[in-house]
Coordinates of C-alpha atoms in Angstrom, one line a residue:
M1 CA 15.7 60.0 -157.8
G2 CA 14.4 62.0 -154.8
F3 CA 15.2 65.0 -152.7
I4 CA 18.5 65.5 -151.0
K5 CA 19.2 67.4 -147.7
K6 CA 22.6 68.9 -146.9
V7 CA 23.7 70.7 -143.8
F8 CA 26.4 73.3 -143.8
H9 CA 28.2 74.7 -140.9
L10 CA 29.6 78.1 -141.9
P11 CA 32.3 79.8 -139.7
P12 CA 32.1 83.5 -139.2
Q13 CA 32.6 85.7 -142.3
N14 CA 32.1 82.7 -144.7
E15 CA 29.6 82.2 -147.5
L16 CA 27.8 79.4 -149.2
R17 CA 27.7 79.9 -153.0
F18 CA 24.9 78.7 -155.4
L19 CA 25.0 78.0 -159.1
V20 CA 21.4 77.0 -160.0
P21 CA 20.7 76.0 -163.6
Q22 CA 18.1 78.2 -165.4
S23 CA 16.2 75.3 -166.8
T24 CA 15.1 73.7 -163.5
T25 CA 11.6 73.8 -162.2
T26 CA 12.6 72.6 -158.7
P27 CA 14.9 75.3 -157.2
P28 CA 16.8 74.5 -153.9
L29 CA 15.3 75.6 -150.6
V30 CA 17.4 77.1 -147.8
Y31 CA 16.7 77.0 -144.0
V32 CA 18.7 79.0 -141.5
T33 CA 18.6 76.6 -138.6
V34 CA 21.2 78.2 -136.4
G35 CA 22.5 81.7 -136.3
C36 CA 22.0 84.5 -138.9
A37 CA 22.8 84.7 -142.6
E38 CA 22.0 87.2 -145.4
I39 CA 21.8 87.5 -149.2
N40 CA 23.1 90.8 -150.6
G41 CA 22.8 92.5 -147.2
L42 CA 19.3 91.3 -146.5
E43 CA 18.8 88.9 -143.5
L44 CA 17.2 85.6 -144.2
P45 CA 14.3 84.4 -142.0
S46 CA 15.4 82.1 -139.2
S47 CA 14.1 78.4 -139.4
P48 CA 15.2 76.7 -136.1
L49 CA 14.5 73.0 -135.6
N50 CA 11.6 72.1 -133.3
T51 CA 13.3 71.2 -130.1
S52 CA 10.0 70.0 -128.6
L53 CA 10.1 66.9 -130.8
P54 CA 12.4 63.9 -129.9
P55 CA 15.8 64.0 -131.5
P56 CA 16.0 62.2 -134.9
T57 CA 17.1 58.6 -134.8
D58 CA 19.7 59.5 -137.5
P59 CA 21.6 62.7 -136.4
S60 CA 22.9 63.1 -140.0
N61 CA 19.3 63.3 -141.4
P62 CA 17.5 66.0 -139.3
P63 CA 13.9 66.8 -140.1
I64 CA 12.9 69.7 -142.4
P65 CA 11.9 72.7 -140.3
S66 CA 8.2 73.7 -140.5
S67 CA 8.8 77.4 -141.3
V68 CA 8.9 78.9 -144.8
P69 CA 12.2 78.5 -146.5
T70 CA 14.1 80.8 -148.7
I71 CA 13.9 79.8 -152.5
I72 CA 17.0 80.1 -154.6
P73 CA 15.4 80.9 -157.9
P74 CA 16.6 79.2 -161.2
G75 CA 19.5 80.8 -162.9
S76 CA 20.9 82.2 -159.6
K77 CA 24.5 82.9 -159.1
L78 CA 24.6 84.2 -155.5
S79 CA 26.0 83.7 -152.1
I80 CA 24.6 83.4 -148.6
F81 CA 26.9 85.1 -146.1
T82 CA 27.2 85.0 -142.3
W83 CA 29.0 87.5 -140.1
Y84 CA 29.0 85.4 -136.9
G85 CA 28.5 81.8 -138.1
C86 CA 25.4 79.9 -138.9
E87 CA 24.0 76.5 -139.8
L88 CA 22.1 76.1 -143.2
M89 CA 20.0 73.2 -144.4
V90 CA 19.7 73.1 -148.1
V91 CA 17.0 70.8 -149.8
Y92 CA 17.1 70.2 -153.5
H93 CA 16.1 67.6 -156.0
S94 CA 18.8 65.1 -157.2
S95 CA 18.0 65.9 -160.8
L96 CA 19.6 69.4 -160.4
E97 CA 23.0 67.8 -160.3
E98 CA 22.5 66.5 -163.8
L99 CA 21.8 70.0 -165.0
G100 CA 25.0 71.5 -163.5
Y101 CA 23.8 72.6 -160.1
D102 CA 26.6 73.3 -157.7
M103 CA 27.1 74.9 -154.3
Y104 CA 30.3 75.3 -152.3
T105 CA 31.6 77.3 -149.3
S106 CA 34.3 79.9 -149.3
D107 CA 36.1 82.2 -146.9
E108 CA 37.0 84.7 -149.7
T109 CA 34.3 87.3 -149.7
G110 CA 33.6 90.9 -150.9
M111 CA 31.4 91.6 -147.8
I112 CA 34.2 93.1 -145.9
A113 CA 34.9 95.7 -148.5
A114 CA 31.1 96.4 -148.9
I115 CA 30.6 96.9 -145.2
N116 CA 33.5 99.3 -145.1
I117 CA 32.1 101.4 -147.9
H118 CA 28.7 101.3 -146.2
S119 CA 30.2 102.6 -143.0
Q120 CA 31.8 105.6 -144.8
L121 CA 28.5 106.4 -146.5
E122 CA 26.6 106.0 -143.3
A123 CA 29.1 108.5 -141.7
M124 CA 28.2 111.0 -144.4
R125 CA 24.5 110.5 -143.8
E126 CA 25.0 111.0 -140.1
S127 CA 26.9 114.2 -140.7
C128 CA 24.3 115.5 -143.2
A129 CA 21.4 114.7 -140.8
S130 CA 23.1 116.5 -138.0
G131 CA 23.5 119.5 -140.1
L132 CA 19.8 119.5 -141.1
E133 CA 18.7 119.2 -137.5
S134 CA 21.0 122.1 -136.3
T135 CA 19.6 124.2 -139.2
S136 CA 16.1 123.4 -138.4
T137 CA 16.6 124.4 -134.7
S138 CA 18.7 127.4 -135.5
P139 CA 17.6 130.6 -133.6
S140 CA 18.3 132.8 -136.7
P141 CA 15.3 132.5 -138.9
S142 CA 16.8 135.1 -141.3
T143 CA 19.2 132.5 -142.6
S144 CA 18.0 131.4 -146.0
A145 CA 17.5 127.8 -146.9
S146 CA 20.0 128.0 -149.8
A147 CA 22.7 129.4 -147.5
S148 CA 22.0 126.6 -144.9
A149 CA 22.2 124.0 -147.6
S150 CA 25.5 125.3 -148.8
K151 CA 27.1 125.0 -145.3
Q152 CA 25.8 121.6 -144.3
S153 CA 27.5 118.3 -145.2
P154 CA 26.1 116.8 -148.3
P155 CA 24.5 113.4 -148.3
P156 CA 26.3 110.5 -150.2
R157 CA 25.5 110.5 -153.9
V158 CA 27.2 107.4 -155.2
L159 CA 28.0 106.5 -158.8
V160 CA 29.0 102.8 -159.2
L161 CA 31.0 101.9 -162.3
G162 CA 32.3 98.6 -163.6
D163 CA 32.1 96.0 -166.4
A164 CA 29.5 93.2 -166.6
D165 CA 30.1 90.4 -164.2
S166 CA 32.3 92.6 -161.9
G167 CA 29.9 92.6 -158.9
K168 CA 28.8 96.2 -159.6
T169 CA 25.1 95.5 -159.4
T170 CA 25.5 93.2 -156.4
L171 CA 27.4 96.0 -154.6
C172 CA 24.5 98.4 -155.3
K173 CA 22.1 95.9 -153.8
I174 CA 24.3 95.4 -150.7
L175 CA 24.7 99.2 -150.1
T176 CA 20.9 99.7 -150.5
S177 CA 20.0 96.8 -148.2
Y178 CA 22.3 97.9 -145.3
A179 CA 21.0 101.5 -145.7
T180 CA 17.4 100.5 -145.5
K181 CA 18.0 98.2 -142.5
L182 CA 19.1 101.4 -140.6
G183 CA 15.8 103.1 -141.6
R184 CA 17.3 105.1 -144.4
K185 CA 15.4 105.7 -147.7
P186 CA 18.1 106.1 -150.4
I187 CA 17.0 106.6 -154.0
L188 CA 18.2 103.9 -156.2
V189 CA 18.8 104.9 -159.9
D190 CA 19.5 102.1 -162.5
L191 CA 21.1 103.4 -165.7
D192 CA 22.2 99.9 -167.0
P193 CA 20.0 99.0 -170.0
T194 CA 22.4 96.2 -170.9
R195 CA 21.1 94.2 -167.9
G196 CA 17.6 95.6 -167.6
S197 CA 17.6 95.3 -163.8
I198 CA 14.2 96.9 -163.6
Y199 CA 12.6 95.7 -166.8
P200 CA 14.0 94.9 -170.2
S201 CA 15.1 97.9 -172.3
T202 CA 14.4 100.4 -169.5
I203 CA 16.2 102.5 -167.0
G204 CA 14.5 103.9 -163.9
V205 CA 14.6 105.4 -160.3
S206 CA 13.1 104.1 -157.2
R207 CA 12.8 105.2 -153.6
C208 CA 13.8 102.3 -151.3
G209 CA 12.8 101.5 -147.8
F210 CA 13.1 98.5 -145.5
K211 CA 9.5 97.4 -145.9
H212 CA 10.1 97.2 -149.7
S213 CA 13.2 94.9 -149.3
N214 CA 12.5 91.3 -149.5
V215 CA 14.6 88.2 -150.2
Q216 CA 12.6 87.3 -153.4
T217 CA 13.5 90.7 -154.9
L218 CA 17.1 90.4 -154.2
T219 CA 17.6 86.8 -155.2
Q220 CA 15.7 87.5 -158.4
G221 CA 18.4 90.0 -159.4
E222 CA 15.9 92.8 -159.8
F223 CA 16.2 96.4 -158.8
H224 CA 12.6 97.1 -158.6
V225 CA 12.6 97.2 -154.7
G226 CA 9.9 100.0 -154.5
G227 CA 6.8 97.8 -154.5
Q228 CA 4.5 96.4 -157.2
D229 CA 5.2 95.8 -160.8
V230 CA 4.8 98.8 -163.1
F231 CA 1.3 97.7 -164.0
S232 CA -1.0 97.2 -161.0
S233 CA -3.2 94.2 -161.0
T234 CA -6.0 96.4 -159.7
G235 CA -6.3 98.6 -162.8
G236 CA -3.1 99.6 -164.6
R237 CA -2.1 102.5 -162.3
S238 CA 0.9 104.5 -163.2
S239 CA 4.3 103.5 -161.9
N240 CA 4.3 106.6 -159.6
D241 CA 2.0 104.7 -157.2
G242 CA 4.6 102.1 -156.5
G243 CA 7.3 104.6 -155.7
S244 CA 9.2 104.0 -158.8
L245 CA 9.6 105.7 -162.2
V246 CA 10.5 103.6 -165.3
Y247 CA 11.8 105.2 -168.6
Y248 CA 11.8 103.4 -171.8
F249 CA 15.2 103.3 -173.5
G250 CA 14.4 100.7 -176.2
R251 CA 18.1 99.7 -176.8
K252 CA 20.3 97.0 -175.4
T253 CA 23.3 99.2 -174.8
V254 CA 24.5 102.8 -175.1
D255 CA 26.5 103.6 -178.2
E256 CA 27.5 106.7 -180.2
K257 CA 24.1 106.8 -181.9
S258 CA 22.0 106.6 -178.8
E259 CA 24.4 108.5 -176.5
K260 CA 22.5 111.9 -176.8
F261 CA 19.1 110.2 -176.1
F262 CA 20.6 108.4 -173.1
N263 CA 22.1 111.6 -171.7
E264 CA 18.9 113.4 -172.1
L265 CA 17.1 110.8 -170.1
V266 CA 19.8 110.9 -167.4
N267 CA 19.4 114.7 -167.1
H268 CA 15.7 114.4 -166.8
M269 CA 16.0 111.7 -164.1
G270 CA 18.5 113.9 -162.3
E271 CA 15.9 116.7 -162.2
V272 CA 13.2 114.3 -160.9
V273 CA 15.7 113.2 -158.1
R274 CA 16.6 116.7 -157.2
E275 CA 12.9 117.7 -157.1
R276 CA 12.4 114.9 -154.5
I277 CA 15.5 115.2 -152.3
V278 CA 16.5 118.8 -152.6
E279 CA 13.1 120.4 -152.4
S280 CA 11.8 117.6 -150.3
G281 CA 8.8 119.4 -149.0
G282 CA 5.8 117.5 -150.3
N283 CA 4.6 114.6 -152.3
G284 CA 7.1 114.4 -155.1
A285 CA 7.2 111.9 -157.9
L286 CA 8.8 109.3 -155.9
G287 CA 6.2 109.2 -153.1
G288 CA 6.8 110.2 -149.4
G289 CA 5.7 113.3 -147.9
S290 CA 6.7 116.0 -145.4
S291 CA 7.3 113.6 -142.5
G292 CA 10.8 112.3 -142.4
T293 CA 12.1 114.4 -145.3
N294 CA 15.3 115.1 -143.5
N295 CA 15.9 111.4 -143.4
E296 CA 15.1 111.2 -147.1
F297 CA 17.4 113.9 -147.9
S298 CA 20.3 112.6 -145.9
S299 CA 19.8 109.0 -147.2
G300 CA 21.3 110.0 -150.6
V301 CA 21.4 108.5 -154.0
I302 CA 23.0 105.3 -155.3
V303 CA 23.4 105.1 -159.1
N304 CA 24.1 101.9 -160.9
F305 CA 25.8 102.8 -164.3
I306 CA 26.1 101.0 -167.6
G307 CA 27.7 97.5 -167.2
E308 CA 29.8 97.8 -170.3
V309 CA 33.0 99.8 -169.8
K310 CA 34.4 101.4 -172.9
V311 CA 37.4 103.5 -171.7
T312 CA 38.4 104.5 -175.2
S313 CA 34.7 105.6 -176.2
P314 CA 34.2 109.3 -176.0
A315 CA 30.4 108.5 -175.8
Y316 CA 31.0 106.4 -172.6
L317 CA 33.0 108.9 -170.9
S318 CA 30.7 111.7 -171.9
S319 CA 27.8 109.7 -170.4
I320 CA 29.7 109.4 -167.1
Q321 CA 30.2 113.2 -166.9
T322 CA 26.5 113.6 -167.6
A323 CA 25.6 111.3 -164.7
I324 CA 28.0 112.9 -162.3
K325 CA 26.5 116.4 -163.0
A326 CA 22.9 115.2 -163.2
F327 CA 23.0 113.6 -159.8
N328 CA 25.6 115.8 -158.3
V329 CA 27.8 112.8 -157.5
N330 CA 30.3 113.1 -154.8
V331 CA 31.5 109.5 -154.5
V332 CA 32.5 107.3 -157.4
L333 CA 33.1 103.5 -156.9
V334 CA 35.1 101.8 -159.7
V335 CA 34.7 98.0 -159.4
D336 CA 37.6 95.9 -160.8
H337 CA 38.8 98.3 -163.5
P338 CA 42.1 100.0 -162.8
R339 CA 42.3 101.6 -166.3
L340 CA 39.0 103.3 -165.8
F341 CA 39.9 104.4 -162.3
N342 CA 43.0 106.2 -163.6
K343 CA 41.0 107.7 -166.6
L344 CA 38.5 109.3 -164.2
A345 CA 40.8 111.8 -162.6
P346 CA 40.5 114.5 -165.2
I347 CA 36.8 113.8 -165.6
V348 CA 35.8 113.9 -162.0
G349 CA 38.3 116.5 -160.7
S350 CA 37.8 117.6 -157.1
S351 CA 34.0 117.4 -157.3
A352 CA 33.9 113.7 -156.1
T353 CA 36.1 111.0 -154.4
V354 CA 37.0 108.1 -156.6
V355 CA 37.4 104.8 -154.8
K356 CA 38.9 101.6 -156.3
V357 CA 36.9 98.5 -155.4
A358 CA 38.3 94.9 -155.9
K359 CA 36.1 92.3 -157.6
P360 CA 34.6 89.8 -155.2
S361 CA 36.0 86.3 -155.7
G362 CA 32.7 84.7 -156.0
V363 CA 31.5 86.6 -159.1
E364 CA 30.6 84.2 -161.9
K365 CA 30.7 85.0 -165.6
R366 CA 27.4 84.9 -167.5
D367 CA 27.5 84.2 -171.3
G368 CA 25.0 85.8 -173.8
E369 CA 22.5 82.9 -173.7
F370 CA 22.4 83.1 -169.9
R371 CA 21.6 86.9 -170.1
R372 CA 19.0 86.5 -172.8
R373 CA 17.1 83.8 -170.8
E374 CA 17.6 86.0 -167.6
K375 CA 15.8 88.9 -169.3
F376 CA 13.1 86.6 -170.7
T377 CA 12.5 85.2 -167.2
R378 CA 12.3 88.7 -165.7
F379 CA 9.7 89.8 -168.2
K380 CA 7.8 86.6 -167.8
E381 CA 7.5 87.5 -164.1
V382 CA 6.0 90.9 -165.0
L383 CA 3.2 89.0 -166.9
Y384 CA 2.7 86.1 -164.6
G385 CA 4.2 87.1 -161.3
Y386 CA 6.9 85.2 -159.4
S387 CA 7.0 81.6 -160.6
F388 CA 7.9 79.8 -157.3
D389 CA 5.8 80.3 -154.2
G390 CA 7.3 77.3 -152.5
E391 CA 4.1 75.8 -151.2
G392 CA 3.8 73.0 -153.8
L393 CA 7.4 72.4 -153.8
L394 CA 7.5 72.3 -150.0
K395 CA 4.6 69.9 -149.9
S396 CA 6.2 67.6 -152.4
I397 CA 9.3 67.4 -150.3
K398 CA 7.6 66.7 -147.1
D399 CA 5.3 64.1 -148.7
G400 CA 8.3 62.4 -149.9
E401 CA 10.0 62.6 -146.6
S402 CA 7.0 61.1 -144.8
G403 CA 6.6 58.4 -147.4
E404 CA 3.1 59.7 -148.8
N405 CA 4.6 60.7 -152.1
N406 CA 5.1 57.3 -154.0
N407 CA 6.3 59.0 -157.2
E408 CA 9.8 60.4 -156.4
D409 CA 10.1 61.7 -160.0
S410 CA 7.0 63.8 -159.9
M411 CA 9.1 66.9 -159.8
M412 CA 11.1 66.5 -163.0
V413 CA 12.8 69.4 -164.7
D414 CA 12.2 71.1 -168.0
G415 CA 8.5 70.3 -167.9
E416 CA 9.1 66.7 -168.9
N417 CA 6.7 65.6 -166.3
S418 CA 3.4 67.3 -165.5
G419 CA 4.1 66.9 -161.8
G420 CA 6.9 69.4 -162.1
A421 CA 4.3 72.2 -161.8
A422 CA 4.1 71.3 -158.1
G423 CA 6.7 74.0 -157.3
V424 CA 5.4 76.5 -159.8
G425 CA 2.8 79.1 -159.0
H426 CA 1.9 82.2 -160.8
A427 CA 0.4 85.2 -159.0
L428 CA -0.9 87.2 -161.9
K429 CA -3.2 86.2 -164.8
P430 CA -2.2 88.1 -168.0
M431 CA -4.7 89.1 -170.6
N432 CA -4.4 88.7 -174.4
W433 CA -6.1 91.8 -176.1
T434 CA -7.0 91.9 -179.8
K435 CA -7.7 95.2 -181.3
P436 CA -7.9 96.8 -184.8
Y437 CA -4.6 98.3 -185.9
E438 CA -6.4 101.7 -186.5
S439 CA -7.1 102.1 -182.9
L440 CA -3.5 101.6 -181.8
F441 CA -0.4 103.8 -182.2
F442 CA 3.0 102.2 -182.3
Y443 CA 5.9 104.6 -182.4
N444 CA 9.4 103.6 -183.2
L445 CA 12.2 105.4 -181.5
E446 CA 14.6 106.6 -184.2
T447 CA 17.9 108.2 -183.5
V448 CA 18.5 111.5 -185.2
D449 CA 22.2 112.4 -184.6
V450 CA 24.2 114.4 -187.1
A451 CA 27.9 113.8 -187.0
D452 CA 30.0 116.8 -186.0
T453 CA 31.8 116.8 -189.2
M454 CA 28.6 117.5 -191.1
L455 CA 27.9 120.6 -189.1
P456 CA 29.4 124.1 -189.5
V457 CA 32.3 124.9 -187.4
G458 CA 31.2 126.0 -183.9
H459 CA 27.6 124.8 -184.3
Q460 CA 25.7 122.1 -182.5
Q461 CA 22.8 119.9 -183.3
V462 CA 19.6 121.5 -181.9
S463 CA 17.0 119.0 -183.1
E464 CA 15.6 116.3 -180.8
S465 CA 17.9 113.3 -180.5
I466 CA 15.0 110.9 -180.9
T467 CA 12.0 111.2 -183.3
L468 CA 8.9 109.2 -183.3
R469 CA 7.8 107.4 -186.5
Q470 CA 4.5 105.5 -186.6
I471 CA 5.0 101.9 -187.5
P472 CA 3.0 100.6 -190.5
L473 CA 1.0 97.3 -190.0
E474 CA 3.3 95.3 -192.4
E475 CA 6.4 96.5 -190.6
L476 CA 4.9 95.7 -187.3
H477 CA 4.4 92.2 -188.4
S478 CA 7.8 91.7 -190.1
K479 CA 10.0 93.5 -187.7
F480 CA 8.4 93.9 -184.3
S481 CA 6.4 90.7 -183.7
H482 CA 6.8 89.6 -180.1
A483 CA 8.6 92.8 -179.2
I484 CA 8.3 94.2 -175.7
C485 CA 6.9 97.8 -175.9
A486 CA 6.1 100.5 -173.4
V487 CA 2.6 101.8 -172.7
C488 CA 2.6 105.6 -172.5
Q489 CA 1.0 107.5 -169.7
P490 CA -2.4 109.3 -170.6
E491 CA -1.1 112.7 -169.5
A492 CA 2.0 112.3 -171.7
V493 CA -0.2 111.3 -174.7
L494 CA -2.3 114.5 -174.2
K495 CA 0.8 116.7 -174.2
Y496 CA 2.2 115.0 -177.3
N497 CA -1.1 115.4 -179.2
E498 CA -1.0 119.1 -178.3
S499 CA 2.6 119.8 -179.0
G500 CA 3.7 117.2 -181.4
R501 CA 7.1 116.9 -179.6
G502 CA 8.3 113.4 -179.2
A503 CA 10.1 114.4 -175.9
D504 CA 6.6 114.5 -174.3
L505 CA 6.4 110.8 -174.7
T506 CA 10.1 109.6 -174.4
M507 CA 10.9 111.8 -171.4
S508 CA 7.9 110.7 -169.4
A509 CA 7.8 107.6 -167.2
V510 CA 6.0 104.8 -168.9
A511 CA 2.7 103.3 -167.5
G512 CA 3.9 99.6 -168.0
L513 CA 5.1 97.1 -170.5
V514 CA 3.3 94.7 -172.9
T515 CA 4.4 92.5 -175.7
I516 CA 3.1 92.3 -179.3
S517 CA 1.9 88.6 -179.3
A518 CA 0.5 88.5 -182.8
V519 CA 0.0 90.7 -185.9
N520 CA -2.6 89.7 -188.5
V521 CA -2.0 91.7 -191.7
E522 CA -5.0 90.3 -193.5
T523 CA -7.5 91.1 -190.9
G524 CA -5.7 94.3 -189.6
R525 CA -5.7 93.2 -186.0
V526 CA -3.0 93.2 -183.4
S527 CA -2.8 91.1 -180.2
L528 CA -1.2 92.4 -177.1
L529 CA -0.2 90.3 -174.0
S530 CA -0.7 92.5 -170.9
P531 CA -0.2 91.8 -167.2
V532 CA -3.6 93.3 -166.3
G533 CA -7.1 92.4 -167.3
E534 CA -8.5 95.8 -167.4
E535 CA -8.2 98.3 -170.2
L536 CA -4.7 99.7 -170.8
P537 CA -4.0 103.2 -169.5
S538 CA -3.5 104.3 -173.2
L539 CA -3.2 102.9 -176.7
V540 CA 0.1 104.6 -177.5
F541 CA 3.2 102.5 -177.5
L542 CA 6.9 103.0 -177.8
V543 CA 9.1 100.4 -179.5
G544 CA 12.8 100.7 -180.0
D545 CA 15.1 99.1 -182.6
G546 CA 16.8 97.3 -179.9
A547 CA 13.7 96.2 -178.0
Q548 CA 13.8 92.8 -176.3
T549 CA 11.4 90.1 -177.6
F550 CA 9.2 87.7 -175.6
V551 CA 8.2 84.4 -177.3
E552 CA 6.5 81.8 -175.1

């Protein structure tokens, strides 16, 4: 077995679709040898063939370009699209086909609908920016800022709804990519804990810019396009430094029990966003400054909602209403769900435009096992960094092409051969900390929600929707071994110690994520696997009942 090269000539407005097995350690490499192509709206680097060299003796077997390729990560189900036509060279190991690897071309694409939506949103941005410029140059200084804001056209504030595997998250990525390529800086809000697009069991908000967008981020399926991981490898800084805020939800989905807590988090995130884009006059929680604030304001907001449509669930519909009010949504995109589209009319009213979006034909279904491994891989990259740097894999391919690599099977999959590590590289070195249980504080997020039938008529629950209960050592061992937990910010811990209010911890952006790698009840010591080698920002952790686990 060895490496296989295939060349695809894509006509305009066509795409090449990839289905890459999750278990492979030799992901395919893609070179754009002619023309332009993109993934989720982000243009791929060009890799033209070296024309100074003599033509190959076999035209059907062109040489591999010397430039750095685009890696299609394991588990990817994505498409490379071209607007004007292109030529792609794909290099992959023959063992991939035994694992179910597939790629095929198609002229049925959702990019036409996506670019039309982007054009409409961009028109709203232009109108909003023009209004801001005319206001700033207005000769009547007596006009108040609030009055001016009420007259100008609002920026696009988009809520994207749809079921799992409908193309909802991909649409958010495309709209974000096209906006940032034009110099916009939209705020991207991920409210989908079922996917954990930022990190497992979390939701969050990030300011996006073109310099933050990269192919690795978009092909990995992440939404954390704001910069570094939550923990910094230089000392565990807060997530504020990277331009993102991540909130710990601690549950795999939103149900009747967790609805109130979810809505409280959404309202809080809405306040954070308003502070940044409405007041937009200084250094807000999402970074930036006074320069270019008009552009930041007019860029708007894109909100990715829960990927589990429950049309008959009052909790689900209530959460939609909460998100619309929290982010002042004026455009609602409903992907591939006519029933939800019709249900939204009385909920949205005249405050927003509801648009029906068809499901792209290339969207693939992902079963529960696929999703579980996808989340596992995402958190592993939090600890170890991106697994494939391409250098070792590329060297192995070129050595094989030149005949220097005598062992064609040195890049086997599933770790069956030690040579398979040639394409694997880890940028981070996690640290395993072991500390006495007495010095650590693990709080379980417990839902406190009284049924309406148990309350007096006309009364509402006024207690906090979430209470914090410190987890005993024995329960930590039996129930939460290998659980992924959130590290609280030091400032939030100080507030909590003073007030005793759980909201001071749960409504604050977390400093990062660690996993409980071992609990020794006899010695009373707990081991934590952390992505940084320095001391953690605090020793206070949040653990939800639905927390993801990480077992190596």
